[in-house]
């Protein structure tokens, strides 16, 4: 289009420009871009005073000027479009670059957070595994202790049963000793009575008295020895009975404590 413009130029014409000053007293030449012919202060005058040539018609020169103005306006519009497109592409590239940078930063931070979270979860998993292993060991230990306590409880139950039976046997022996002591006391009284009766009947007979005295002395000694043995045996039985009662109370207390531990 610019070639057409230069091809249609008539060099026989003389063009003069009338410039107007701006407020800052600077001058500029107008290229007539984007309909700048209406905004510029320059005015173009054509001089048709060419020697040896016939002046062209006014309509033809006006048409050519309009064509030149239109072509220049089209070129300026195309340049503006290209500039706008270039600016748009540059802005789009900058926007895409900024978006890529932001996404890369977000992705990097997300990866860091995921790594940190993975490390934290791995640490917590290891701690939970250690705690689980400790609980398993504690459970195994408690199971063994429970079995041992159950065995001890069974033994204590057996000992308690045996002690109860032994206590009952000692009670029976004590009662039998009491009956035997009563019988000996009755026999002693009977012998004394018989001795008194025999002394009254045969008071004149010294030999019988001596014999009775010796017999009575021997009987007294025998009774005394028997009584001493009975007292000693009774004391031993009482001591054993007290020991058995204390052991029974201790076993009962241990039984209660074991039941409480098993209940827990």
Short mmCIF file of C-alpha atoms in Angstrom, two decimals:
data_model
loop_
_atom_site.label_atom_id
_atom_site.label_comp_id
_atom_site.label_asym_id
_atom_site.label_seq_id
_atom_site.Cartn_x
_atom_site.Cartn_y
_atom_site.Cartn_z
CA UNK A 1 0.00 0.00 0.00
CA UNK A 2 2.93 2.28 0.66
CA UNK A 3 4.22 1.43 -2.84
CA UNK A 4 0.95 2.62 -4.33
CA UNK A 5 1.29 5.76 -2.34
CA UNK A 6 4.75 6.45 -3.70
CA UNK A 7 3.68 5.42 -7.20
CA UNK A 8 0.87 7.93 -7.39
CA UNK A 9 2.84 10.90 -6.22
CA UNK A 10 2.99 13.78 -8.68
CA UNK A 11 6.35 15.46 -8.48
CA UNK A 12 5.12 18.41 -10.47
CA UNK A 13 3.28 19.64 -7.46
CA UNK A 14 4.70 21.86 -4.86
CA UNK A 15 3.55 21.30 -1.32
CA UNK A 16 3.97 23.79 1.41
CA UNK A 17 3.25 23.29 5.12
CA UNK A 18 1.94 25.80 7.53
CA UNK A 19 3.02 24.92 11.06
CA UNK A 20 1.40 26.08 14.26
CA UNK A 21 3.16 26.39 17.62
CA UNK A 22 2.12 24.38 20.67
CA UNK A 23 1.88 25.87 24.11
CA UNK A 24 5.45 24.80 24.83
CA UNK A 25 6.62 26.52 21.52
CA UNK A 26 7.78 23.22 19.99
CA UNK A 27 7.06 22.38 16.34
CA UNK A 28 6.28 18.96 14.90
CA UNK A 29 5.43 17.59 11.48
CA UNK A 30 2.24 15.63 11.18
CA UNK A 31 2.18 12.29 9.29
CA UNK A 32 -1.58 12.18 9.44
CA UNK A 33 -1.84 8.89 11.58
CA UNK A 34 -5.21 7.66 12.97
CA UNK A 35 -7.11 10.53 11.38
CA UNK A 36 -4.59 12.94 12.78
CA UNK A 37 -5.35 15.35 10.00
CA UNK A 38 -8.26 16.64 12.08
CA UNK A 39 -6.15 16.89 15.27
CA UNK A 40 -2.89 18.29 13.87
CA UNK A 41 -2.41 21.97 13.43
CA UNK A 42 -0.56 21.60 10.16
CA UNK A 43 -2.30 22.61 6.98
CA UNK A 44 -1.19 21.38 3.59
CA UNK A 45 -1.43 23.63 0.60
CA UNK A 46 -0.85 22.42 -2.96
CA UNK A 47 0.81 24.73 -5.42
CA UNK A 48 -0.19 24.07 -8.96
CA UNK A 49 2.02 26.78 -10.39
CA UNK A 50 4.28 24.53 -12.43
CA UNK A 51 5.99 26.05 -15.46
CA UNK A 52 5.12 24.54 -18.80
CA UNK A 53 2.28 22.39 -17.46
CA UNK A 54 -1.41 22.71 -17.39
CA UNK A 55 -2.93 22.91 -13.99
CA UNK A 56 -4.94 19.78 -13.11
CA UNK A 57 -8.46 19.87 -12.11
CA UNK A 58 -9.34 20.49 -8.52
CA UNK A 59 -11.48 17.38 -8.18
CA UNK A 60 -8.71 15.04 -9.29
CA UNK A 61 -6.16 16.49 -6.88
CA UNK A 62 -8.66 16.28 -4.04
CA UNK A 63 -9.38 12.62 -4.82
CA UNK A 64 -5.70 11.73 -4.88
CA UNK A 65 -5.13 13.51 -1.58
CA UNK A 66 -7.98 11.62 -0.02
CA UNK A 67 -6.58 8.32 -1.30
CA UNK A 68 -3.19 9.18 0.16
CA UNK A 69 -4.76 10.10 3.52
CA UNK A 70 -6.81 6.87 3.57
CA UNK A 71 -3.75 4.73 2.75
CA UNK A 72 -1.70 6.41 5.46
CA UNK A 73 -4.56 5.99 7.93
CA UNK A 74 -4.86 2.27 7.07
CA UNK A 75 -1.12 1.77 7.51
CA UNK A 76 -1.20 3.57 10.85
CA UNK A 77 -4.17 1.48 11.98
CA UNK A 78 -2.38 -1.72 11.01
CA UNK A 79 0.72 -0.62 12.87
CA UNK A 80 -1.39 0.15 15.93
CA UNK A 81 -3.00 -3.28 15.71
CA UNK A 82 0.40 -4.93 15.44
CA UNK A 83 1.67 -2.94 18.40
CA UNK A 84 -1.43 -3.82 20.41
CA UNK A 85 -1.07 -7.49 19.47
CA UNK A 86 2.61 -7.41 20.42
CA UNK A 87 1.82 -5.74 23.73
CA UNK A 88 -0.95 -8.27 24.35
CA UNK A 89 1.38 -11.18 23.56
CA UNK A 90 4.07 -9.76 25.82
CA UNK A 91 1.56 -9.28 28.63
CA UNK A 92 0.19 -12.78 28.01
CA UNK A 93 3.70 -14.22 28.14
CA UNK A 94 4.41 -12.32 31.35
CA UNK A 95 1.13 -13.51 32.82
CA UNK A 96 1.88 -17.12 31.84
CA UNK A 97 5.40 -16.80 33.23
CA UNK A 98 4.05 -15.40 36.49
CA UNK A 99 1.45 -18.20 36.62
CA UNK A 100 4.16 -20.82 36.01
CA UNK A 101 6.37 -19.28 38.71
CA UNK A 102 3.47 -19.16 41.19
CA UNK A 103 2.49 -22.75 40.41
CA UNK A 104 6.12 -23.86 40.74
CA UNK A 105 6.41 -22.10 44.12
CA UNK A 106 3.13 -23.62 45.29
CA UNK A 107 4.17 -27.05 44.05
CA UNK A 108 7.54 -26.75 45.80
CA UNK A 109 5.93 -25.65 49.07
CA UNK A 110 3.36 -28.43 48.74
CA UNK A 111 6.12 -30.99 48.18
CA UNK A 112 7.98 -29.67 51.24
CA UNK A 113 4.81 -29.89 53.32
CA UNK A 114 4.15 -33.42 52.06
CA UNK A 115 7.73 -34.47 52.89
CA UNK A 116 7.43 -32.94 56.36
CA UNK A 117 4.06 -34.60 56.87
CA UNK A 118 5.45 -37.92 55.66
CA UNK A 119 8.37 -37.66 58.08
CA UNK A 120 5.99 -36.79 60.93
CA UNK A 121 3.68 -39.68 60.06
CA UNK A 122 6.64 -42.05 59.83
CA UNK A 123 7.89 -40.90 63.24
CA UNK A 124 4.42 -41.30 64.77
CA UNK A 125 4.10 -44.74 63.18
CA UNK A 126 7.45 -45.81 64.65
CA UNK A 127 6.43 -44.46 68.06
CA UNK A 128 3.10 -46.29 67.86
CA UNK A 129 4.90 -49.48 66.84
CA UNK A 130 7.26 -49.14 69.80
CA UNK A 131 4.32 -48.48 72.13
CA UNK A 132 2.49 -51.49 70.68
CA UNK A 133 5.52 -53.71 71.24
CA UNK A 134 5.82 -52.45 74.82
CA UNK A 135 2.13 -53.14 75.40
CA UNK A 136 2.56 -56.64 73.97
CA UNK A 137 5.50 -57.28 76.29
CA UNK A 138 3.56 -55.88 79.26
CA UNK A 139 0.57 -58.03 78.34
CA UNK A 140 2.75 -61.13 78.14
CA UNK A 141 4.36 -60.29 81.49
CA UNK A 142 0.98 -59.65 83.10
CA UNK A 143 -0.34 -62.93 81.69
CA UNK A 144 2.58 -64.80 83.22
CA UNK A 145 2.13 -63.01 86.53
CA UNK A 146 -1.57 -63.82 86.44
CA UNK A 147 -0.82 -67.49 85.84
CA UNK A 148 1.72 -67.46 88.68
CA UNK A 149 -0.78 -65.75 90.99
CA UNK A 150 -3.40 -68.31 90.00
CA UNK A 151 -1.00 -71.11 90.89
CA UNK A 152 -0.15 -69.44 94.20
CA UNK A 153 -3.84 -68.95 94.86
CA UNK A 154 -4.48 -72.65 94.24
CA UNK A 155 -1.63 -73.58 96.56
CA UNK A 156 -2.92 -71.25 99.25
CA UNK A 157 -6.38 -72.75 98.86
CA UNK A 158 -4.93 -76.22 99.32
CA UNK A 159 -2.90 -75.09 102.34
CA UNK A 160 -5.96 -73.43 103.79
CA UNK A 161 -7.95 -76.63 103.36
CA UNK A 162 -5.18 -78.69 104.96
CA UNK A 163 -4.88 -76.25 107.86
CA UNK A 164 -8.62 -76.33 108.39
CA UNK A 165 -8.58 -80.11 108.49
CA UNK A 166 -5.60 -80.09 110.88
CA UNK A 167 -7.38 -77.59 113.12
CA UNK A 168 -10.44 -79.80 113.24
CA UNK A 169 -8.28 -82.80 114.12
CA UNK A 170 -6.57 -80.86 116.94
CA UNK A 171 -9.95 -79.76 118.25
CA UNK A 172 -11.06 -83.39 118.32
CA UNK A 173 -7.84 -84.41 120.08
CA UNK A 174 -8.34 -81.62 122.62
CA UNK A 175 -11.84 -82.83 123.33
CA UNK A 176 -10.60 -86.41 123.68
CA UNK A 177 -7.88 -85.26 126.09
CA UNK A 178 -10.47 -83.41 128.12
CA UNK A 179 -12.60 -86.54 128.35
CA UNK A 180 -9.54 -88.61 129.25
CA UNK A 181 -8.59 -86.10 131.98
CA UNK A 182 -12.10 -86.25 133.36
CA UNK A 183 -11.95 -90.05 133.46
CA UNK A 184 -8.59 -89.97 135.25
CA UNK A 185 -9.94 -87.51 137.77
CA UNK A 186 -12.92 -89.76 138.43
CA UNK A 187 -10.68 -92.78 138.79
CA UNK A 188 -8.47 -90.86 141.23
CA UNK A 189 -11.48 -89.88 143.30
CA UNK A 190 -12.71 -93.44 143.28
CA UNK A 191 -9.31 -94.71 144.41
CA UNK A 192 -9.19 -92.14 147.18
CA UNK A 193 -12.63 -93.17 148.31
CA UNK A 194 -11.69 -96.82 148.22
CA UNK A 195 -8.50 -96.04 150.12
CA UNK A 196 -10.42 -94.16 152.80
CA UNK A 197 -12.91 -96.97 153.07
CA UNK A 198 -10.18 -99.57 153.31
CA UNK A 199 -8.39 -97.53 155.98
CA UNK A 200 -11.60 -97.32 158.04
CA UNK A 201 -12.24 -101.03 157.72
CA UNK A 202 -8.71 -102.22 158.54
CA UNK A 203 -7.43 -99.51 160.85
CA UNK A 204 -5.76 -102.06 163.05
CA UNK A 205 -3.78 -103.70 160.39
CA UNK A 206 -0.47 -101.86 159.91
CA UNK A 207 0.69 -103.84 156.98
CA UNK A 208 -2.44 -103.11 155.08
CA UNK A 209 -2.05 -99.45 155.94
CA UNK A 210 1.52 -99.43 154.79
CA UNK A 211 0.55 -101.21 151.64
CA UNK A 212 -2.29 -98.81 151.09
CA UNK A 213 0.01 -95.87 151.81
CA UNK A 214 2.58 -97.11 149.35
CA UNK A 215 -0.12 -97.84 146.83
CA UNK A 216 -1.62 -94.43 147.39
CA UNK A 217 1.78 -92.77 147.06
CA UNK A 218 2.45 -94.58 143.86
CA UNK A 219 -1.00 -93.75 142.64
CA UNK A 220 -0.47 -90.09 143.50
CA UNK A 221 2.86 -90.07 141.73
CA UNK A 222 1.26 -91.73 138.72
CA UNK A 223 -1.60 -89.28 138.72
CA UNK A 224 0.80 -86.35 139.12
CA UNK A 225 2.90 -87.52 136.19
CA UNK A 226 -0.23 -88.08 134.13
CA UNK A 227 -1.56 -84.63 135.02
CA UNK A 228 1.78 -83.02 134.14
CA UNK A 229 1.82 -84.82 130.80
CA UNK A 230 -1.76 -83.79 130.16
CA UNK A 231 -0.98 -80.16 131.03
CA UNK A 232 2.08 -80.17 128.76
CA UNK A 233 0.11 -81.82 125.96
CA UNK A 234 -2.74 -79.38 126.48
CA UNK A 235 -0.31 -76.45 126.30
CA UNK A 236 1.26 -77.81 123.12
CA UNK A 237 -2.15 -78.31 121.61
CA UNK A 238 -3.16 -74.75 122.51
CA UNK A 239 0.10 -73.39 121.08
CA UNK A 240 -0.35 -75.36 117.86
CA UNK A 241 -3.94 -74.24 117.69
CA UNK A 242 -2.94 -70.59 118.07
CA UNK A 243 -0.25 -71.00 115.41
CA UNK A 244 -2.77 -72.60 113.10
CA UNK A 245 -5.26 -69.80 113.73
CA UNK A 246 -2.61 -67.18 112.95
CA UNK A 247 -1.58 -69.04 109.80
CA UNK A 248 -5.23 -69.39 108.83
CA UNK A 249 -5.81 -65.65 109.26
CA UNK A 250 -2.67 -64.89 107.23
CA UNK A 251 -3.78 -67.21 104.48
CA UNK A 252 -7.23 -65.65 104.50
CA UNK A 253 -5.68 -62.18 104.16
CA UNK A 254 -3.45 -63.37 101.31
CA UNK A 255 -6.45 -64.99 99.68
CA UNK A 256 -8.36 -61.69 99.83
CA UNK A 257 -5.39 -59.78 98.38
CA UNK A 258 -5.02 -62.29 95.55
CA UNK A 259 -8.72 -62.06 94.75
CA UNK A 260 -8.41 -58.26 94.63
CA UNK A 261 -5.38 -58.49 92.32
CA UNK A 262 -7.17 -60.96 90.05
CA UNK A 263 -10.21 -58.69 90.02
CA UNK A 264 -8.07 -55.73 88.91
#
